Amino acid sequence: MVRIPETSGYKNPKNINLEVNMEFKKNQMVELYIDDIGNEGEGIGHVDGYALFLKDAVVGDRVRAKIMKAKKKYGYARVEEVLEPSRDRVKPVCPVARPCGGCTLQHLSYEKQLEYKFRKVKNCLERIGGLENIEEKMEPVYGMDEPYHYRNKAQFPVGTDKEGNLVTGFYAGKSHQIIPCTDCAIQHPVNQKILEKVLHYMRKNHISAYDEKTGKGLVRHIVTRVGFTTGEVMVCLVLNGNRKKLKNAEQLVDSLREIEGMTSICVNVNRERTNKILGSQIEEVYGPPYIYDYIGNVKYQIGPLSFFQVNPRQTRILYEKALEYAQLEGEETVWDLYCGIGTISLFLAQKAKQVYGVEIVPEAIDDARLNARMNGFDNAQFFVGKAEEVLPGEYEKNGVYADVIVVDPPRKGCDGKLLDTMVKMAPKRIVYVSCDPATLARDVKILGEQGYQVDKVSVVDQFGHSGHVETVCLLSRKDK
Ligand code: SAH
């Protein structure tokens, strides 16, 4: 039985317009039934028309909750007790799932998480995108076979607890309090060994953790990367200082090298008093400051600062979908906008005549060019700049052409100027890869008014146990 209601995943608290007759206050206790799911995967329930948003609540739960923040028409509450659990509620695998700010959906069965994500995309496309019967064009959601230990990148803050002991783990939700945890359920299992070895080395050599309040202390974060295909492992210590501050560094190296696949140990220098995890300077400690990994047949070099998709198995599915939707036969010219390190571009270059990538971050384009060379692609060319400036500029100046345009924008979606140029260029197909179904739907509507129809949609779960949704959408010219 489908129990998630039709309105799922689509509520903006500001639009709630129910009559509220009672006044609600902070710290007030209420009992309520959870009847909907919000944009971040939180539960939504009502008391006399007053909407409450509750983290850690599942549709179908009956809960006792404490109001933490009360606005006029809606508020936020904390689950104090689950009075009657929903049938979809499961016991989280991770003991710190609730306090940790990482996973927001671990108490919802994975099957229902996928259903929620599917509905979220469907509802956005129908309501914001104005598309009818879109479900007919949607493929079944691509979930993970094993929704644990899927991440290839982790960033663990290091600090001290109240007793002054060194700890590492994750920040609690909306705070910088460290929840100690070395065996995260969604990270690669090698992380546990790494964290224990680094903490052991730090204790033995009296190496301090960085303290955000005073700006003193050395080790800020432990950043790890794992190549799922190559088995290569990287450890990067983010220091408030340089590598010379690591006393007896050889002890750390010897200990970490006992881990199979340890290829790269390096330091990232970050002396700034900011929330930014990484600084720009990298120093080698052991091996090169990068590892390699593959997505499909394409090889990528990954350093501590490189952007690389965090779930390589699902990324492969996502990119293969993008490639399938592009329907390349070998003679096409393809533009890949918001291309990052050229991951999709190189995937497309396997089948296209020529690919052009555009990305705003210059370092990402350096990686894209390097990866193109390393894989022997001479049919991929990259531009640094804003997609909404580079593409219109190239079109107006040089009359560039595209058979297919691929876009993979950040959450805010595509710029209007970019969409205008795309329409003018009249590609046969547009493949829209999206990490936010609301902006996808908005852009699809704009493209729909300019002659493009949605042919196919697939939802690929890249981030199990979080509310994030990744979608690939194929649009084609209505007159073709
Ligand atoms: N397609 C890539 C990256 C997608 S993430 C991949 O799959 O790995 C979105 C990317 O858009 C980021 O790399 C970000 O730096 C870039 N970006 C953000 N705003 C942009 C803009 N206005 N023009 C071009 N690129 C932009």
Short mmCIF file of C-alpha atoms and ligand atoms in Angstrom, two decimals:
data_model
loop_
_atom_site.label_atom_id
_atom_site.label_comp_id
_atom_site.label_asym_id
_atom_site.label_seq_id
_atom_site.Cartn_x
_atom_site.Cartn_y
_atom_site.Cartn_z
CA MET A 1 0.00 0.00 0.00
CA VAL A 2 1.29 3.43 -0.87
CA ARG A 3 1.09 5.42 2.29
CA ILE A 4 3.02 8.54 1.46
CA PRO A 5 0.36 11.10 0.52
CA GLU A 6 0.12 12.83 -2.83
CA THR A 7 1.34 16.10 -1.37
CA SER A 8 4.68 14.60 -0.35
CA GLY A 9 7.89 16.49 -0.53
CA TYR A 10 6.45 19.61 -1.91
CA LYS A 11 5.60 21.85 0.95
CA ASN A 12 6.98 25.25 1.41
CA PRO A 13 6.05 26.30 4.95
CA LYS A 14 5.45 29.88 3.80
CA ASN A 15 2.61 28.75 1.56
CA ILE A 16 0.63 26.96 4.19
CA ASN A 17 -2.68 28.68 4.39
CA LEU A 18 -4.83 26.87 6.84
CA GLU A 19 -7.02 28.54 9.43
CA VAL A 20 -5.16 28.38 12.72
CA ASN A 21 -7.37 29.09 15.69
CA MET A 22 -5.10 28.23 18.55
CA GLU A 23 -1.94 29.94 19.59
CA PHE A 24 1.13 27.79 19.98
CA LYS A 25 4.20 28.56 22.05
CA LYS A 26 7.76 27.41 22.35
CA ASN A 27 8.24 24.46 24.75
CA GLN A 28 4.58 23.47 24.49
CA MET A 29 4.00 19.71 24.36
CA VAL A 30 1.67 18.38 21.67
CA GLU A 31 0.52 15.02 20.40
CA LEU A 32 0.11 14.61 16.69
CA TYR A 33 -0.08 12.25 13.74
CA ILE A 34 2.55 12.63 11.01
CA ASP A 35 0.75 12.87 7.69
CA ASP A 36 3.32 14.24 5.27
CA ILE A 37 7.00 14.48 4.48
CA GLY A 38 8.86 17.75 3.91
CA ASN A 39 11.59 18.82 1.55
CA GLU A 40 14.44 17.68 3.77
CA GLY A 41 12.72 14.38 4.60
CA GLU A 42 11.32 15.70 7.88
CA GLY A 43 7.86 14.64 9.06
CA ILE A 44 4.94 17.06 8.92
CA GLY A 45 1.90 16.90 11.16
CA HIS A 46 -0.91 19.22 12.20
CA VAL A 47 -2.55 20.26 15.44
CA ASP A 48 -5.79 22.16 14.81
CA GLY A 49 -4.56 23.24 11.40
CA TYR A 50 -1.19 24.34 12.75
CA ALA A 51 1.60 22.67 10.79
CA LEU A 52 4.60 21.33 12.61
CA PHE A 53 7.84 20.15 11.01
CA LEU A 54 9.60 17.39 12.90
CA LYS A 55 13.01 15.92 12.19
CA ASP A 56 13.17 12.15 12.85
CA ALA A 57 9.42 11.64 12.40
CA VAL A 58 7.96 9.31 9.79
CA VAL A 59 4.64 9.49 7.96
CA GLY A 60 2.27 7.27 9.92
CA ASP A 61 3.89 7.89 13.33
CA ARG A 62 1.88 9.19 16.22
CA VAL A 63 4.24 11.23 18.38
CA ARG A 64 4.51 13.39 21.44
CA ALA A 65 6.58 16.39 20.57
CA LYS A 66 7.89 19.62 22.04
CA ILE A 67 7.55 22.82 20.04
CA MET A 68 11.00 24.33 19.60
CA LYS A 69 10.12 27.28 17.41
CA ALA A 70 6.61 28.66 16.94
CA LYS A 71 5.76 30.94 14.01
CA LYS A 72 2.27 32.17 13.31
CA LYS A 73 1.13 29.46 10.92
CA TYR A 74 3.72 26.79 11.38
CA GLY A 75 6.46 25.69 13.71
CA TYR A 76 9.24 23.22 14.35
CA ALA A 77 9.03 20.52 16.99
CA ARG A 78 11.23 17.83 18.44
CA VAL A 79 10.02 14.26 18.80
CA GLU A 80 10.02 13.40 22.52
CA GLU A 81 8.35 10.02 22.20
CA VAL A 82 7.00 7.87 19.39
CA LEU A 83 3.63 6.83 20.77
CA GLU A 84 2.66 4.59 17.84
CA PRO A 85 5.35 3.91 15.27
CA SER A 86 4.58 4.03 11.56
CA ARG A 87 4.76 0.78 9.65
CA ASP A 88 7.51 2.37 7.57
CA ARG A 89 9.70 3.17 10.57
CA VAL A 90 12.87 1.12 10.97
CA LYS A 91 15.59 1.07 13.60
CA PRO A 92 18.52 3.09 12.23
CA VAL A 93 21.64 1.03 11.61
CA CYS A 94 23.81 3.78 13.06
CA PRO A 95 23.62 4.39 16.83
CA VAL A 96 24.17 8.13 16.38
CA ALA A 97 21.76 8.55 13.45
CA ARG A 98 19.60 10.95 15.44
CA PRO A 99 22.10 13.43 16.89
CA CYS A 100 24.40 13.33 13.84
CA GLY A 101 23.63 15.97 11.23
CA GLY A 102 24.39 13.62 8.33
CA CYS A 103 21.60 11.13 7.63
CA THR A 104 18.09 12.51 7.95
CA LEU A 105 16.11 9.48 6.75
CA GLN A 106 17.74 6.45 8.37
CA HIS A 107 14.61 5.74 10.43
CA LEU A 108 12.56 5.38 7.23
CA SER A 109 12.82 2.06 5.38
CA TYR A 110 15.01 2.34 2.29
CA GLU A 111 12.13 1.26 0.08
CA LYS A 112 10.02 4.15 1.38
CA GLN A 113 12.93 6.56 0.99
CA LEU A 114 13.02 5.68 -2.71
CA GLU A 115 9.28 6.05 -2.98
CA TYR A 116 9.52 9.46 -1.34
CA LYS A 117 12.19 10.57 -3.82
CA PHE A 118 10.19 9.33 -6.79
CA ARG A 119 7.10 11.20 -5.62
CA LYS A 120 9.04 14.33 -4.90
CA VAL A 121 10.21 14.49 -8.52
CA LYS A 122 6.77 13.60 -9.84
CA ASN A 123 5.05 16.23 -7.72
CA CYS A 124 7.51 18.95 -8.65
CA LEU A 125 7.18 18.19 -12.38
CA GLU A 126 3.40 18.19 -12.15
CA ARG A 127 2.90 21.20 -9.92
CA ILE A 128 5.79 23.47 -10.72
CA GLY A 129 6.48 22.13 -14.22
CA GLY A 130 2.80 22.00 -15.16
CA LEU A 131 3.22 18.55 -16.73
CA GLU A 132 0.30 16.14 -16.71
CA ASN A 133 0.58 12.38 -16.32
CA ILE A 134 4.32 12.62 -15.97
CA GLU A 135 4.44 9.29 -14.16
CA GLU A 136 4.02 7.56 -17.52
CA LYS A 137 7.36 9.00 -18.60
CA MET A 138 9.17 8.18 -15.38
CA GLU A 139 11.33 5.08 -15.12
CA PRO A 140 11.30 3.12 -11.87
CA VAL A 141 13.66 4.76 -9.40
CA TYR A 142 17.26 3.52 -9.49
CA GLY A 143 18.02 2.70 -5.86
CA MET A 144 21.19 1.21 -4.42
CA ASP A 145 21.53 -2.54 -3.96
CA GLU A 146 23.25 -1.88 -0.66
CA PRO A 147 22.44 1.56 0.77
CA TYR A 148 25.34 1.57 3.26
CA HIS A 149 29.08 2.28 3.04
CA TYR A 150 28.57 3.91 -0.33
CA ARG A 151 30.51 7.17 0.06
CA ASN A 152 34.04 7.58 -1.28
CA LYS A 153 34.81 10.85 0.51
CA ALA A 154 34.65 11.81 4.18
CA GLN A 155 35.59 14.88 6.19
CA PHE A 156 35.82 14.21 9.93
CA PRO A 157 36.27 17.17 12.29
CA VAL A 158 38.76 16.61 15.13
CA GLY A 159 38.26 18.12 18.58
CA THR A 160 38.23 17.41 22.31
CA ASP A 161 35.31 16.34 24.50
CA LYS A 162 34.43 17.84 27.89
CA GLU A 163 37.02 15.67 29.62
CA GLY A 164 39.69 16.85 27.21
CA ASN A 165 39.90 13.57 25.25
CA LEU A 166 40.58 13.69 21.53
CA VAL A 167 37.49 12.86 19.48
CA THR A 168 36.50 12.68 15.87
CA GLY A 169 33.19 12.03 14.16
CA PHE A 170 30.53 14.29 12.72
CA TYR A 171 28.95 17.58 13.60
CA ALA A 172 25.54 17.46 15.24
CA GLY A 173 22.77 18.96 13.09
CA LYS A 174 23.05 22.77 12.75
CA SER A 175 25.98 22.93 15.19
CA HIS A 176 29.71 22.36 15.49
CA GLN A 177 29.48 19.98 18.41
CA ILE A 178 31.31 16.79 17.44
CA ILE A 179 29.34 13.56 17.81
CA PRO A 180 32.06 10.92 18.26
CA CYS A 181 31.71 8.26 15.58
CA THR A 182 34.41 6.32 13.78
CA ASP A 183 32.25 3.74 12.00
CA CYS A 184 29.80 5.79 9.98
CA ALA A 185 27.22 3.58 8.29
CA ILE A 186 27.38 5.34 4.92
CA GLN A 187 31.15 5.77 4.67
CA HIS A 188 33.59 3.20 3.34
CA PRO A 189 34.62 0.85 6.22
CA VAL A 190 38.32 1.72 5.78
CA ASN A 191 37.59 5.04 7.49
CA GLN A 192 37.31 3.43 10.90
CA LYS A 193 40.87 2.09 10.71
CA ILE A 194 42.16 5.43 9.45
CA LEU A 195 40.50 7.41 12.23
CA GLU A 196 41.69 5.10 14.97
CA LYS A 197 45.24 5.18 13.65
CA VAL A 198 45.30 8.97 13.37
CA LEU A 199 43.88 9.43 16.89
CA HIS A 200 46.38 6.91 18.29
CA TYR A 201 49.26 8.76 16.64
CA MET A 202 47.99 12.11 17.92
CA ARG A 203 47.63 10.85 21.50
CA LYS A 204 51.04 9.23 21.51
CA ASN A 205 52.76 12.33 20.18
CA HIS A 206 50.67 14.87 22.12
CA ILE A 207 49.39 16.48 18.98
CA SER A 208 46.50 18.81 19.66
CA ALA A 209 43.15 19.16 17.96
CA TYR A 210 42.25 22.56 16.59
CA ASP A 211 39.87 24.59 18.73
CA GLU A 212 37.50 26.76 16.72
CA LYS A 213 36.87 29.09 19.65
CA THR A 214 40.49 30.00 20.32
CA GLY A 215 41.96 29.38 16.86
CA LYS A 216 44.69 27.29 18.57
CA GLY A 217 45.63 23.63 18.16
CA LEU A 218 46.79 21.75 15.07
CA VAL A 219 44.56 19.09 13.52
CA ARG A 220 41.28 20.44 12.13
CA HIS A 221 39.90 17.67 9.92
CA ILE A 222 40.76 14.23 8.64
CA VAL A 223 39.75 14.04 5.00
CA THR A 224 39.69 10.67 3.25
CA ARG A 225 39.07 9.51 -0.29
CA VAL A 226 38.73 5.96 -1.55
CA GLY A 227 38.86 4.76 -5.15
CA PHE A 228 36.10 2.14 -5.25
CA THR A 229 37.42 0.55 -8.45
CA THR A 230 41.17 0.97 -7.92
CA GLY A 231 41.15 0.33 -4.15
CA GLU A 232 43.44 3.33 -3.65
CA VAL A 233 43.09 5.25 -0.39
CA MET A 234 44.03 8.85 0.46
CA VAL A 235 44.34 10.47 3.88
CA CYS A 236 44.69 14.23 4.07
CA LEU A 237 45.12 15.92 7.44
CA VAL A 238 43.89 19.49 7.47
CA LEU A 239 46.25 21.41 9.75
CA ASN A 240 46.37 24.82 11.30
CA GLY A 241 50.01 24.90 10.22
CA ASN A 242 52.30 23.04 7.85
CA ARG A 243 53.49 19.44 7.73
CA LYS A 244 56.59 20.20 9.82
CA LYS A 245 54.23 20.51 12.79
CA LEU A 246 53.50 16.78 12.56
CA LYS A 247 56.06 15.45 15.03
CA ASN A 248 57.32 11.96 14.22
CA ALA A 249 55.29 11.92 11.03
CA GLU A 250 57.00 8.66 10.05
CA GLN A 251 55.03 6.93 12.84
CA LEU A 252 51.80 8.09 11.26
CA VAL A 253 52.96 7.03 7.80
CA ASP A 254 54.10 3.58 8.96
CA SER A 255 50.85 3.00 10.78
CA LEU A 256 48.60 4.19 7.93
CA ARG A 257 50.57 2.17 5.39
CA GLU A 258 49.44 -1.00 7.13
CA ILE A 259 46.08 -0.27 5.53
CA GLU A 260 45.66 -1.96 2.17
CA GLY A 261 45.57 0.45 -0.73
CA MET A 262 47.12 3.40 1.17
CA THR A 263 48.48 5.40 -1.75
CA SER A 264 48.52 9.01 -0.67
CA ILE A 265 49.07 10.74 2.68
CA CYS A 266 49.16 14.51 2.59
CA VAL A 267 48.56 17.70 4.52
CA ASN A 268 46.28 20.55 3.66
CA VAL A 269 47.24 23.84 5.28
CA ASN A 270 44.33 25.92 6.57
CA ARG A 271 45.28 28.67 8.99
CA GLU A 272 42.12 30.70 8.40
CA ARG A 273 39.55 31.10 11.15
CA THR A 274 36.65 30.07 8.96
CA ASN A 275 34.17 27.23 8.59
CA LYS A 276 35.75 26.31 5.28
CA ILE A 277 37.26 22.88 5.72
CA LEU A 278 40.10 23.00 3.21
CA GLY A 279 42.77 25.58 2.50
CA SER A 280 44.46 25.84 -0.89
CA GLN A 281 47.96 24.55 -0.04
CA ILE A 282 48.72 20.82 -0.25
CA GLU A 283 51.94 19.24 1.08
CA GLU A 284 52.99 15.69 0.33
CA VAL A 285 53.78 13.36 3.21
CA TYR A 286 53.75 9.98 1.51
CA GLY A 287 53.06 9.19 -2.14
CA PRO A 288 51.53 11.61 -4.64
CA PRO A 289 48.81 14.00 -3.41
CA TYR A 290 46.13 12.22 -5.42
CA ILE A 291 44.55 8.84 -6.14
CA TYR A 292 42.89 7.43 -9.24
CA ASP A 293 39.45 5.99 -9.71
CA TYR A 294 37.18 5.00 -12.56
CA ILE A 295 33.58 5.63 -13.44
CA GLY A 296 32.76 3.11 -16.13
CA ASN A 297 35.78 3.07 -18.45
CA VAL A 298 36.88 6.61 -17.73
CA LYS A 299 39.79 7.18 -15.35
CA TYR A 300 39.93 10.23 -13.08
CA GLN A 301 42.70 11.72 -10.98
CA ILE A 302 41.36 12.90 -7.63
CA GLY A 303 43.15 15.20 -5.19
CA PRO A 304 41.97 16.51 -1.80
CA LEU A 305 40.54 19.60 -3.48
CA SER A 306 38.96 17.96 -6.54
CA PHE A 307 35.22 17.82 -6.83
CA PHE A 308 34.25 14.22 -7.49
CA GLN A 309 30.86 12.56 -7.12
CA VAL A 310 30.69 10.84 -3.71
CA ASN A 311 28.76 7.72 -4.70
CA PRO A 312 30.70 6.18 -7.61
CA ARG A 313 28.41 3.18 -8.20
CA GLN A 314 25.27 5.29 -8.52
CA THR A 315 27.16 7.98 -10.44
CA ARG A 316 27.92 5.39 -13.07
CA ILE A 317 24.19 4.69 -13.41
CA LEU A 318 23.47 8.43 -13.56
CA TYR A 319 26.06 9.10 -16.26
CA GLU A 320 25.04 6.04 -18.25
CA LYS A 321 21.49 7.39 -18.18
CA ALA A 322 22.72 10.78 -19.39
CA LEU A 323 24.62 9.02 -22.19
CA GLU A 324 21.64 6.83 -23.10
CA TYR A 325 19.33 9.87 -23.23
CA ALA A 326 21.86 11.76 -25.39
CA GLN A 327 21.46 9.00 -28.05
CA LEU A 328 24.86 9.58 -29.61
CA GLU A 329 25.93 7.84 -32.81
CA GLY A 330 29.39 9.31 -33.23
CA GLU A 331 28.77 12.38 -35.39
CA GLU A 332 27.31 14.71 -32.77
CA THR A 333 28.52 17.95 -31.26
CA VAL A 334 27.62 18.09 -27.58
CA TRP A 335 27.84 20.91 -25.02
CA ASP A 336 28.15 19.89 -21.34
CA LEU A 337 27.32 22.90 -19.19
CA TYR A 338 28.28 23.08 -15.49
CA CYS A 339 30.76 20.31 -16.26
CA GLY A 340 32.84 20.27 -13.03
CA ILE A 341 35.98 18.17 -13.66
CA GLY A 342 34.49 17.01 -16.94
CA THR A 343 33.07 13.77 -15.62
CA ILE A 344 29.99 13.75 -17.83
CA SER A 345 31.88 15.41 -20.71
CA LEU A 346 34.36 12.54 -20.88
CA PHE A 347 31.60 9.99 -20.62
CA LEU A 348 29.95 11.65 -23.62
CA ALA A 349 33.27 11.98 -25.47
CA GLN A 350 33.36 8.17 -25.72
CA LYS A 351 30.45 8.35 -28.17
CA ALA A 352 30.33 11.90 -29.58
CA LYS A 353 32.34 13.58 -32.34
CA GLN A 354 33.11 16.64 -30.23
CA VAL A 355 32.29 17.70 -26.67
CA TYR A 356 32.59 21.19 -25.19
CA GLY A 357 32.49 21.60 -21.41
CA VAL A 358 31.88 24.82 -19.46
CA GLU A 359 32.56 25.30 -15.75
CA ILE A 360 33.02 28.29 -13.46
CA VAL A 361 35.81 26.88 -11.24
CA PRO A 362 39.21 27.16 -13.00
CA GLU A 363 40.82 24.34 -10.95
CA ALA A 364 38.03 21.99 -11.97
CA ILE A 365 38.77 22.77 -15.63
CA ASP A 366 42.48 22.03 -15.02
CA ASP A 367 41.36 18.59 -13.76
CA ALA A 368 39.00 18.18 -16.71
CA ARG A 369 41.82 18.84 -19.21
CA LEU A 370 44.18 16.53 -17.35
CA ASN A 371 41.58 13.75 -17.24
CA ALA A 372 40.83 14.19 -20.95
CA ARG A 373 44.55 13.84 -21.80
CA MET A 374 45.02 10.92 -19.41
CA ASN A 375 42.19 9.03 -21.12
CA GLY A 376 43.40 9.95 -24.59
CA PHE A 377 40.36 12.03 -25.58
CA ASP A 378 41.23 14.67 -28.17
CA ASN A 379 37.59 15.51 -28.85
CA ALA A 380 36.87 17.33 -25.57
CA GLN A 381 37.49 21.04 -25.15
CA PHE A 382 36.84 23.04 -21.99
CA PHE A 383 35.98 26.65 -21.19
CA VAL A 384 36.29 28.42 -17.83
CA GLY A 385 33.44 30.80 -17.07
CA LYS A 386 29.79 31.11 -16.28
CA ALA A 387 27.67 28.91 -18.52
CA GLU A 388 25.24 31.82 -18.96
CA GLU A 389 28.09 33.98 -20.30
CA VAL A 390 30.27 31.50 -22.19
CA LEU A 391 27.52 29.84 -24.22
CA PRO A 392 25.71 33.05 -25.31
CA GLY A 393 29.13 34.60 -26.10
CA GLU A 394 30.26 31.63 -28.21
CA TYR A 395 26.89 31.49 -29.95
CA GLU A 396 26.79 35.16 -30.82
CA LYS A 397 30.47 35.48 -31.77
CA ASN A 398 31.23 32.12 -33.31
CA GLY A 399 27.81 30.71 -34.12
CA VAL A 400 28.54 27.50 -32.22
CA TYR A 401 26.20 24.57 -32.77
CA ALA A 402 24.92 21.64 -30.70
CA ASP A 403 23.12 18.42 -31.54
CA VAL A 404 22.72 17.72 -27.84
CA ILE A 405 23.10 19.96 -24.79
CA VAL A 406 23.66 18.46 -21.35
CA VAL A 407 23.26 20.60 -18.22
CA ASP A 408 24.05 19.63 -14.61
CA PRO A 409 23.56 22.87 -12.66
CA PRO A 410 23.81 23.43 -8.89
CA ARG A 411 20.60 23.50 -6.84
CA LYS A 412 19.51 26.91 -8.08
CA GLY A 413 19.09 25.50 -11.60
CA CYS A 414 19.92 27.12 -14.94
CA ASP A 415 20.20 30.82 -15.50
CA GLY A 416 17.45 32.29 -17.71
CA LYS A 417 19.98 33.69 -20.18
CA LEU A 418 21.47 30.25 -20.61
CA LEU A 419 18.06 28.68 -21.27
CA ASP A 420 17.36 31.38 -23.91
CA THR A 421 20.60 30.62 -25.74
CA MET A 422 20.01 26.88 -25.54
CA VAL A 423 16.63 27.35 -27.19
CA LYS A 424 18.15 29.56 -29.90
CA MET A 425 20.76 26.90 -30.63
CA ALA A 426 17.89 24.45 -31.17
CA PRO A 427 19.60 21.18 -30.20
CA LYS A 428 17.61 18.05 -30.99
CA ARG A 429 17.85 16.93 -27.41
CA ILE A 430 18.52 18.45 -24.00
CA VAL A 431 19.62 16.16 -21.18
CA TYR A 432 19.00 17.85 -17.85
CA VAL A 433 20.80 16.34 -14.84
CA SER A 434 19.44 17.90 -11.67
CA CYS A 435 20.07 17.81 -7.93
CA ASP A 436 16.92 19.79 -7.12
CA PRO A 437 13.61 18.72 -8.64
CA ALA A 438 11.96 22.07 -7.91
CA THR A 439 14.38 24.05 -10.08
CA LEU A 440 14.41 21.24 -12.66
CA ALA A 441 10.62 21.59 -12.91
CA ARG A 442 10.84 25.38 -13.20
CA ASP A 443 13.38 25.12 -16.03
CA VAL A 444 11.49 22.33 -17.80
CA LYS A 445 8.44 24.57 -17.81
CA ILE A 446 10.41 27.41 -19.42
CA LEU A 447 11.84 25.02 -22.02
CA GLY A 448 8.34 23.61 -22.57
CA GLU A 449 7.04 27.06 -23.48
CA GLN A 450 9.86 27.32 -26.03
CA GLY A 451 9.19 24.09 -27.85
CA TYR A 452 10.80 21.30 -25.79
CA GLN A 453 8.87 18.36 -24.39
CA VAL A 454 9.83 15.93 -21.65
CA ASP A 455 10.28 12.41 -23.06
CA LYS A 456 11.82 10.50 -20.17
CA VAL A 457 12.70 10.98 -16.54
CA SER A 458 14.76 8.85 -14.22
CA VAL A 459 15.48 9.28 -10.54
CA VAL A 460 18.81 7.89 -9.36
CA ASP A 461 19.45 7.64 -5.64
CA GLN A 462 22.93 8.97 -5.01
CA PHE A 463 22.49 9.84 -1.35
CA GLY A 464 20.67 7.10 0.55
CA HIS A 465 19.37 8.18 4.00
CA SER A 466 19.39 11.83 3.03
CA GLY A 467 16.58 13.79 1.40
CA HIS A 468 18.66 14.64 -1.68
CA VAL A 469 17.30 13.60 -5.04
CA GLU A 470 19.14 13.30 -8.36
CA THR A 471 17.18 13.26 -11.61
CA VAL A 472 17.99 12.88 -15.30
CA CYS A 473 15.44 14.27 -17.71
CA LEU A 474 15.38 13.96 -21.50
CA LEU A 475 13.77 16.76 -23.47
CA SER A 476 13.38 16.89 -27.23
CA ARG A 477 12.12 19.41 -29.78
CA LYS A 478 8.37 19.06 -30.21
CA ASP A 479 8.57 19.75 -33.96
CA LYS A 480 11.05 16.95 -34.66
N1 SAH B 1 28.69 17.66 -13.97
C1 SAH B 1 29.66 17.66 -12.92
C2 SAH B 1 29.46 18.74 -11.83
C3 SAH B 1 28.07 19.13 -11.49
S1 SAH B 1 27.94 20.11 -10.02
C4 SAH B 1 29.73 16.28 -12.29
O1 SAH B 1 28.84 15.48 -12.46
O2 SAH B 1 30.71 15.99 -11.60
C5 SAH B 1 27.61 21.70 -10.69
C6 SAH B 1 28.84 22.43 -11.16
O3 SAH B 1 28.43 23.69 -11.67
C7 SAH B 1 29.89 22.71 -10.11
O4 SAH B 1 31.12 22.20 -10.55
C8 SAH B 1 29.93 24.25 -10.02
O5 SAH B 1 31.22 24.75 -9.75
C9 SAH B 1 29.46 24.65 -11.38
N2 SAH B 1 28.84 25.99 -11.53
C10 SAH B 1 28.10 26.68 -10.63
N3 SAH B 1 27.62 27.79 -11.20
C11 SAH B 1 28.06 27.81 -12.50
C12 SAH B 1 27.87 28.72 -13.58
N4 SAH B 1 27.13 29.81 -13.47
N5 SAH B 1 28.44 28.41 -14.75
C13 SAH B 1 29.18 27.29 -14.91
N6 SAH B 1 29.39 26.41 -13.90
C14 SAH B 1 28.84 26.67 -12.71
#
